[in-house]
Amino acid sequence: MTKTQNLINALNVNDECLLITSDINRAYFCGFADTDGYLAIFSDKAFMLTDSRFYEAAAQNVTTPDISVLKSQKPFEQINELLKSKNCREILLENDNVTLTQFNKLKEKFPDCTVKGSEELSREIKLLRAQKSETELQCIKKAQSIAETAFNEILSFIKPGIKEIEIAAELEYIMRRNGSEGTAFDTIALGGKNTSVPHGVPGEYEIQTGDFVLLDYGATYEGYKSDMTRTVAVGSITQKQSEVYEIVLKAQKAALSAIRPGVICKDIDKAARDIIKENGYGENFGHGLGHSAGLEIHEAPNFNTRDETILKPGHIMTVEPGIYIENTFGVRIEDMVYITSDNYLNLTKADKSLIIL
Ligand SMILES: [Mn+2]
């Protein structure tokens, strides 16, 4: 079944039109990303309207049999014609993605229809997007392998005197050269005390002997994103740095060994959090254990203290515990896993034992 058919079935669509206006959801259903357009889904057929900047590429790349690509010139007139031909009187919009300005405009442009936001539409799309298809998995695997190539290459680049921004730039350059369409999110490359800020911004700081260097970054392939974090040491490290690293690693391994379909997301978070607490660092692990990713870097579900989603085959999750000691140092280790029918597949192959450069 195609992605649009899955949605039509999930929502039991008969006479309604599902009008997808968000770029990311349109990319999900069409398998092609544009930055301006509409996807009008009817029970028997869907129409992607995209303008001259994208039309030719879209016509070639949208190969889903139930989606027709139309060059949008006067999109509202074109959609109104479709609505009329399908005898459609109701348009459902993504509740989570439509601004009030868009909503008012769409109501005005489709005067013959009831136009309304649908919470259910947004929810069902999220659920569909959470369970990755084989093709989506392959794209994420490819993105991850590009990121790992960069990890292996960056190790010889990191040395005392190198700036954080130089490490970030080099990582991004290596990924781009190896086929990444762009970074998955703003690259985090931090050294020394700066590693205590989980999402710090790389700056002019020059790496010194004895520093931890924390790298959290990802590649993008066919729109799909990867995410990994490694913390490496430069020169020599203290006993305390080594102890904290081992606690984070132990917590990460505990979470991984609890992962399988049928388990509740918050229990995975707990498996890691308990280890960090037991070792006296509970206050130093402020964020959730992980998140899903795909076309966006943060997708549902989440590994945190609240999410009661049951893990299912097809979910992609990050597992990224950390310990951050203010104004001292921080450690985070992150892998990305794919939930299989009875277990999980770790998409991250890079070494996790402490690397001292
Ligand atoms: Mn992450």
Tab-separated table of C-alpha atoms and ligand atoms in Angstrom:
chain	number	residue	atom	x	y	z
A	1	MET	CA	0.000	0.000	0.000
A	2	THR	CA	1.162	3.511	-0.703
A	3	LYS	CA	1.598	6.095	2.035
A	4	THR	CA	-1.469	8.037	0.910
A	5	GLN	CA	-3.552	4.850	0.924
A	6	ASN	CA	-2.410	4.137	4.468
A	7	LEU	CA	-3.599	7.591	5.486
A	8	ILE	CA	-6.930	7.267	3.670
A	9	ASN	CA	-7.560	3.958	5.433
A	10	ALA	CA	-6.479	5.225	8.833
A	11	LEU	CA	-8.861	8.190	8.597
A	12	ASN	CA	-11.612	6.342	6.766
A	13	VAL	CA	-11.812	9.052	4.105
A	14	ASN	CA	-14.895	9.059	1.876
A	15	ASP	CA	-15.901	12.421	0.469
A	16	GLU	CA	-13.406	14.642	2.247
A	17	CYS	CA	-10.277	16.178	0.807
A	18	LEU	CA	-7.125	16.048	2.934
A	19	LEU	CA	-5.181	19.145	1.995
A	20	ILE	CA	-1.531	18.764	3.005
A	21	THR	CA	0.167	22.145	3.166
A	22	SER	CA	3.292	21.460	5.235
A	23	ASP	CA	6.472	20.926	3.222
A	24	ILE	CA	7.668	18.053	5.328
A	25	ASN	CA	4.440	16.025	5.206
A	26	ARG	CA	4.138	16.633	1.479
A	27	ALA	CA	7.691	15.345	1.095
A	28	TYR	CA	6.752	12.275	3.128
A	29	PHE	CA	3.776	11.316	0.967
A	30	CYS	CA	5.236	12.348	-2.401
A	31	GLY	CA	8.833	11.231	-1.882
A	32	PHE	CA	9.910	14.576	-3.289
A	33	ALA	CA	10.642	17.788	-1.423
A	34	ASP	CA	9.536	21.195	-2.653
A	35	THR	CA	9.175	24.345	-0.602
A	36	ASP	CA	5.829	25.596	-1.828
A	37	GLY	CA	2.850	23.564	-2.911
A	38	TYR	CA	-0.210	21.532	-2.019
A	39	LEU	CA	-1.062	17.882	-1.866
A	40	ALA	CA	-4.797	17.289	-2.233
A	41	ILE	CA	-5.675	13.739	-1.204
A	42	PHE	CA	-9.055	12.294	-2.211
A	43	SER	CA	-10.251	8.785	-1.432
A	44	ASP	CA	-9.309	7.486	-4.899
A	45	LYS	CA	-6.483	9.759	-6.028
A	46	ALA	CA	-4.089	12.442	-4.859
A	47	PHE	CA	-2.790	15.529	-6.654
A	48	MET	CA	0.474	17.270	-5.957
A	49	LEU	CA	0.494	20.877	-7.098
A	50	THR	CA	3.927	22.397	-7.358
A	51	ASP	CA	5.214	25.471	-9.181
A	52	SER	CA	7.587	25.895	-12.113
A	53	ARG	CA	10.679	25.821	-9.899
A	54	PHE	CA	9.993	22.204	-8.971
A	55	TYR	CA	7.542	20.867	-11.548
A	56	GLU	CA	9.947	19.127	-13.915
A	57	ALA	CA	11.871	17.392	-11.141
A	58	ALA	CA	8.656	16.491	-9.314
A	59	ALA	CA	7.091	14.978	-12.437
A	60	GLN	CA	10.163	12.754	-12.808
A	61	ASN	CA	10.604	11.827	-9.179
A	62	VAL	CA	7.113	11.342	-7.812
A	63	THR	CA	6.595	7.792	-8.920
A	64	THR	CA	3.810	6.818	-6.507
A	65	PRO	CA	1.035	5.551	-8.802
A	66	ASP	CA	-1.820	7.252	-6.958
A	67	ILE	CA	-0.303	10.763	-6.978
A	68	SER	CA	-0.590	12.956	-10.085
A	69	VAL	CA	1.790	15.888	-10.314
A	70	LEU	CA	0.245	19.127	-11.609
A	71	LYS	CA	2.059	22.338	-12.455
A	72	SER	CA	0.467	24.900	-10.231
A	73	GLN	CA	-0.292	28.179	-11.931
A	74	LYS	CA	-3.441	29.208	-10.156
A	75	PRO	CA	-3.444	26.579	-7.413
A	76	PHE	CA	-6.720	27.601	-5.760
A	77	GLU	CA	-8.619	27.538	-9.051
A	78	GLN	CA	-7.071	24.168	-9.849
A	79	ILE	CA	-7.945	22.724	-6.443
A	80	ASN	CA	-11.470	24.147	-6.664
A	81	GLU	CA	-11.921	22.340	-9.979
A	82	LEU	CA	-10.725	19.097	-8.413
A	83	LEU	CA	-13.085	19.572	-5.475
A	84	LYS	CA	-15.985	20.121	-7.843
A	85	SER	CA	-15.151	17.111	-9.989
A	86	LYS	CA	-15.009	14.933	-6.864
A	87	ASN	CA	-18.164	16.423	-5.359
A	88	CYS	CA	-16.161	17.243	-2.272
A	89	ARG	CA	-17.596	19.597	0.342
A	90	GLU	CA	-15.146	19.233	3.187
A	91	ILE	CA	-11.431	20.011	3.447
A	92	LEU	CA	-9.355	18.791	6.371
A	93	LEU	CA	-6.108	20.562	7.239
A	94	GLU	CA	-3.166	19.481	9.385
A	95	ASN	CA	-3.934	20.937	12.796
A	96	ASP	CA	-0.280	20.991	13.805
A	97	ASN	CA	1.051	22.783	10.747
A	98	VAL	CA	-1.376	25.424	9.515
A	99	THR	CA	-0.996	28.993	10.737
A	100	LEU	CA	-4.051	31.143	11.439
A	101	THR	CA	-3.146	33.320	8.442
A	102	GLN	CA	-3.104	30.262	6.172
A	103	PHE	CA	-6.306	28.972	7.699
A	104	ASN	CA	-8.196	32.211	7.067
A	105	LYS	CA	-6.849	32.392	3.538
A	106	LEU	CA	-7.829	28.808	2.729
A	107	LYS	CA	-11.342	29.346	4.085
A	108	GLU	CA	-11.664	32.333	1.764
A	109	LYS	CA	-10.254	30.469	-1.262
A	110	PHE	CA	-12.582	27.477	-0.937
A	111	PRO	CA	-15.957	29.131	-0.350
A	112	ASP	CA	-17.974	26.074	-1.404
A	113	CYS	CA	-16.380	23.791	1.200
A	114	THR	CA	-16.192	23.497	4.943
A	115	VAL	CA	-12.515	24.027	5.742
A	116	LYS	CA	-11.373	22.768	9.125
A	117	GLY	CA	-8.331	21.778	11.083
A	118	SER	CA	-8.117	18.092	11.971
A	119	GLU	CA	-6.293	16.875	15.026
A	120	GLU	CA	-6.821	13.320	13.844
A	121	LEU	CA	-5.125	14.057	10.513
A	122	SER	CA	-2.018	15.377	12.252
A	123	ARG	CA	-2.008	12.449	14.668
A	124	GLU	CA	-2.356	9.783	11.978
A	125	ILE	CA	0.406	11.331	9.869
A	126	LYS	CA	2.695	11.304	12.894
A	127	LEU	CA	1.892	7.646	13.547
A	128	LEU	CA	2.537	6.694	9.932
A	129	ARG	CA	5.768	8.653	9.819
A	130	ALA	CA	6.977	6.987	13.015
A	131	GLN	CA	7.060	3.528	11.445
A	132	LYS	CA	9.735	3.632	8.801
A	133	SER	CA	9.444	1.669	5.576
A	134	GLU	CA	12.351	-0.361	4.220
A	135	THR	CA	13.172	2.473	1.789
A	136	GLU	CA	13.189	5.029	4.575
A	137	LEU	CA	15.431	2.776	6.661
A	138	GLN	CA	17.897	2.497	3.785
A	139	CYS	CA	18.063	6.297	3.492
A	140	ILE	CA	18.733	6.724	7.211
A	141	LYS	CA	21.362	3.970	7.122
A	142	LYS	CA	23.071	5.741	4.242
A	143	ALA	CA	22.986	9.069	6.101
A	144	GLN	CA	24.454	7.372	9.150
A	145	SER	CA	27.220	5.716	7.152
A	146	ILE	CA	28.159	9.120	5.711
A	147	ALA	CA	28.313	10.540	9.250
A	148	GLU	CA	30.535	7.669	10.382
A	149	THR	CA	32.949	8.214	7.528
A	150	ALA	CA	33.229	11.767	8.828
A	151	PHE	CA	33.794	10.516	12.388
A	152	ASN	CA	36.634	8.246	11.322
A	153	GLU	CA	38.260	11.053	9.346
A	154	ILE	CA	37.832	13.783	11.962
A	155	LEU	CA	39.797	11.904	14.614
A	156	SER	CA	43.130	12.762	12.986
A	157	PHE	CA	42.026	16.396	12.610
A	158	ILE	CA	41.301	16.964	16.301
A	159	LYS	CA	44.400	18.147	18.173
A	160	PRO	CA	45.416	20.870	20.612
A	161	GLY	CA	45.068	24.300	19.010
A	162	ILE	CA	42.195	23.388	16.649
A	163	LYS	CA	39.079	25.509	17.140
A	164	GLU	CA	35.610	24.107	17.703
A	165	ILE	CA	34.301	25.861	14.580
A	166	GLU	CA	37.089	24.310	12.519
A	167	ILE	CA	36.078	20.843	13.705
A	168	ALA	CA	32.412	21.580	12.893
A	169	ALA	CA	33.309	22.920	9.437
A	170	GLU	CA	35.533	19.936	8.676
A	171	LEU	CA	32.863	17.433	9.750
A	172	GLU	CA	30.309	19.139	7.528
A	173	TYR	CA	32.710	19.311	4.598
A	174	ILE	CA	33.546	15.606	4.839
A	175	MET	CA	29.859	14.683	4.972
A	176	ARG	CA	29.012	16.894	1.997
A	177	ARG	CA	31.838	15.365	-0.013
A	178	ASN	CA	30.505	11.915	0.788
A	179	GLY	CA	26.972	12.549	-0.428
A	180	SER	CA	25.160	14.345	2.379
A	181	GLU	CA	22.597	16.869	1.138
A	182	GLY	CA	23.280	19.040	4.157
A	183	THR	CA	23.638	18.750	7.874
A	184	ALA	CA	20.818	17.027	9.718
A	185	PHE	CA	20.851	19.886	12.258
A	186	ASP	CA	23.357	22.474	13.471
A	187	THR	CA	26.569	20.561	14.101
A	188	ILE	CA	27.687	20.493	17.715
A	189	ALA	CA	31.470	20.332	18.192
A	190	LEU	CA	32.555	21.438	21.655
A	191	GLY	CA	35.717	21.204	23.671
A	192	GLY	CA	36.796	21.434	27.312
A	193	LYS	CA	34.393	23.152	29.696
A	194	ASN	CA	32.019	23.913	26.823
A	195	THR	CA	31.014	20.247	26.711
A	196	SER	CA	28.941	20.796	29.862
A	197	VAL	CA	26.271	22.581	27.756
A	198	PRO	CA	24.378	19.747	26.033
A	199	HIS	CA	23.446	21.819	22.971
A	200	GLY	CA	26.284	24.340	22.986
A	201	VAL	CA	27.265	26.242	19.848
A	202	PRO	CA	30.784	25.721	18.425
A	203	GLY	CA	32.935	28.823	18.784
A	204	GLU	CA	36.502	30.079	18.781
A	205	TYR	CA	37.624	27.898	21.675
A	206	GLU	CA	40.884	26.065	20.928
A	207	ILE	CA	41.117	22.445	22.010
A	208	GLN	CA	43.653	21.740	24.765
A	209	THR	CA	45.331	18.629	26.093
A	210	GLY	CA	43.098	16.997	28.677
A	211	ASP	CA	39.863	18.130	27.005
A	212	PHE	CA	36.860	16.128	26.140
A	213	VAL	CA	35.614	16.916	22.633
A	214	LEU	CA	31.911	16.285	22.111
A	215	LEU	CA	30.642	15.767	18.561
A	216	ASP	CA	26.876	15.599	17.937
A	217	TYR	CA	25.930	15.807	14.289
A	218	GLY	CA	24.251	14.084	11.390
A	219	ALA	CA	23.978	13.808	7.630
A	220	THR	CA	20.940	13.981	5.346
A	221	TYR	CA	20.267	11.541	2.524
A	222	GLU	CA	17.167	11.762	0.306
A	223	GLY	CA	15.718	14.033	2.962
A	224	TYR	CA	16.294	11.535	5.794
A	225	LYS	CA	18.466	12.461	8.744
A	226	SER	CA	20.955	10.646	10.938
A	227	ASP	CA	22.071	11.591	14.438
A	228	MET	CA	25.101	10.452	16.426
A	229	THR	CA	27.194	11.703	19.335
A	230	ARG	CA	30.654	10.673	20.398
A	231	THR	CA	32.805	12.192	23.128
A	232	VAL	CA	36.541	11.715	22.676
A	233	ALA	CA	39.477	12.809	24.828
A	234	VAL	CA	42.600	14.667	23.788
A	235	GLY	CA	45.931	13.717	25.344
A	236	SER	CA	45.365	12.572	28.884
A	237	ILE	CA	42.286	12.712	31.087
A	238	THR	CA	41.565	12.700	34.800
A	239	GLN	CA	40.211	9.792	36.789
A	240	LYS	CA	36.918	11.656	37.144
A	241	GLN	CA	36.550	12.168	33.384
A	242	SER	CA	37.159	8.496	32.834
A	243	GLU	CA	34.654	7.488	35.558
A	244	VAL	CA	31.918	9.724	34.158
A	245	TYR	CA	32.524	8.400	30.662
A	246	GLU	CA	32.137	4.824	31.878
A	247	ILE	CA	28.881	5.643	33.715
A	248	VAL	CA	27.372	7.206	30.584
A	249	LEU	CA	28.464	4.220	28.526
A	250	LYS	CA	27.015	1.784	31.069
A	251	ALA	CA	23.723	3.721	31.066
A	252	GLN	CA	23.600	3.679	27.290
A	253	LYS	CA	24.245	-0.066	27.164
A	254	ALA	CA	21.558	-0.680	29.800
A	255	ALA	CA	19.021	1.235	27.713
A	256	LEU	CA	20.021	-0.615	24.553
A	257	SER	CA	19.657	-3.989	26.207
A	258	ALA	CA	16.111	-3.065	27.307
A	259	ILE	CA	15.017	-2.142	23.779
A	260	ARG	CA	12.646	-4.466	21.960
A	261	PRO	CA	9.178	-4.167	20.444
A	262	GLY	CA	6.407	-4.056	23.039
A	263	VAL	CA	8.379	-2.105	25.618
A	264	ILE	CA	7.122	1.313	26.771
A	265	CYS	CA	9.313	4.264	25.767
A	266	LYS	CA	9.567	5.734	29.262
A	267	ASP	CA	10.901	2.423	30.606
A	268	ILE	CA	13.859	2.644	28.238
A	269	ASP	CA	14.590	6.134	29.534
A	270	LYS	CA	14.379	4.759	33.079
A	271	ALA	CA	16.868	1.959	32.355
A	272	ALA	CA	19.550	4.536	31.546
A	273	ARG	CA	18.468	7.152	34.074
A	274	ASP	CA	18.568	4.674	36.973
A	275	ILE	CA	22.232	3.895	36.326
A	276	ILE	CA	23.136	7.571	36.201
A	277	LYS	CA	21.161	8.217	39.419
A	278	GLU	CA	22.701	5.255	41.233
A	279	ASN	CA	26.097	6.714	40.487
A	280	GLY	CA	25.158	10.063	41.943
A	281	TYR	CA	24.715	12.044	38.738
A	282	GLY	CA	20.903	12.117	38.498
A	283	GLU	CA	20.889	15.925	38.583
A	284	ASN	CA	23.395	16.038	35.745
A	285	PHE	CA	21.203	14.314	33.146
A	286	GLY	CA	18.546	16.902	32.366
A	287	HIS	CA	17.296	15.841	28.953
A	288	GLY	CA	15.363	12.864	27.645
A	289	LEU	CA	17.215	9.713	26.622
A	290	GLY	CA	16.305	9.951	22.953
A	291	HIS	CA	13.921	10.684	20.150
A	292	SER	CA	12.797	9.399	16.826
A	293	ALA	CA	14.064	10.943	13.591
A	294	GLY	CA	13.386	10.721	9.882
A	295	LEU	CA	12.580	13.617	7.567
A	296	GLU	CA	12.887	15.749	10.698
A	297	ILE	CA	15.583	15.399	13.307
A	298	HIS	CA	13.089	15.264	16.178
A	299	GLU	CA	10.046	13.112	15.586
A	300	ALA	CA	7.668	11.163	17.794
A	301	PRO	CA	7.950	9.019	19.834
A	302	ASN	CA	10.477	9.982	22.504
A	303	PHE	CA	12.499	8.227	25.154
A	304	ASN	CA	11.819	10.420	28.173
A	305	THR	CA	10.236	10.105	31.598
A	306	ARG	CA	6.673	10.586	30.231
A	307	ASP	CA	6.221	8.996	26.797
A	308	GLU	CA	4.028	5.901	27.068
A	309	THR	CA	4.244	4.915	23.414
A	310	ILE	CA	4.804	1.206	22.923
A	311	LEU	CA	7.853	0.509	20.762
A	312	LYS	CA	6.958	-1.120	17.475
A	313	PRO	CA	8.938	-2.608	14.610
A	314	GLY	CA	9.869	0.206	12.244
A	315	HIS	CA	10.509	2.814	14.919
A	316	ILE	CA	13.862	4.575	14.671
A	317	MET	CA	15.147	5.896	17.989
A	318	THR	CA	18.235	7.606	19.313
A	319	VAL	CA	19.726	6.483	22.633
A	320	GLU	CA	21.766	9.335	24.056
A	321	PRO	CA	22.346	9.559	27.787
A	322	GLY	CA	24.679	12.248	29.088
A	323	ILE	CA	26.242	13.633	32.242
A	324	TYR	CA	26.989	17.358	32.328
A	325	ILE	CA	28.956	18.959	35.142
A	326	GLU	CA	28.584	22.713	35.032
A	327	ASN	CA	31.691	24.637	34.088
A	328	THR	CA	33.717	21.409	34.131
A	329	PHE	CA	32.878	18.944	31.345
A	330	GLY	CA	30.139	16.837	29.803
A	331	VAL	CA	29.865	13.433	28.176
A	332	ARG	CA	27.170	12.162	25.814
A	333	ILE	CA	27.124	8.968	23.761
A	334	GLU	CA	24.443	8.542	21.111
A	335	ASP	CA	23.499	5.683	18.813
A	336	MET	CA	20.556	5.351	16.484
A	337	VAL	CA	18.577	2.114	16.480
A	338	TYR	CA	15.890	0.560	14.300
A	339	ILE	CA	13.307	-1.602	16.030
A	340	THR	CA	12.930	-4.990	14.312
A	341	SER	CA	10.223	-7.617	14.776
A	342	ASP	CA	11.949	-9.120	17.813
A	343	ASN	CA	14.899	-6.902	18.686
A	344	TYR	CA	16.715	-3.879	17.333
A	345	LEU	CA	19.387	-3.040	14.837
A	346	ASN	CA	22.050	-0.557	15.910
A	347	LEU	CA	22.670	1.736	12.930
A	348	THR	CA	25.706	3.302	14.621
A	349	LYS	CA	28.883	1.293	14.214
A	350	ALA	CA	31.470	3.763	15.540
A	351	ASP	CA	33.523	2.671	18.531
A	352	LYS	CA	32.133	3.636	21.927
A	353	SER	CA	35.051	2.734	24.142
A	354	LEU	CA	36.825	5.893	25.229
A	355	ILE	CA	39.039	7.137	22.432
A	356	ILE	CA	42.034	9.142	23.651
A	357	LEU	CA	43.659	11.016	20.786
B	1	MN	MN	19.879	13.242	19.028
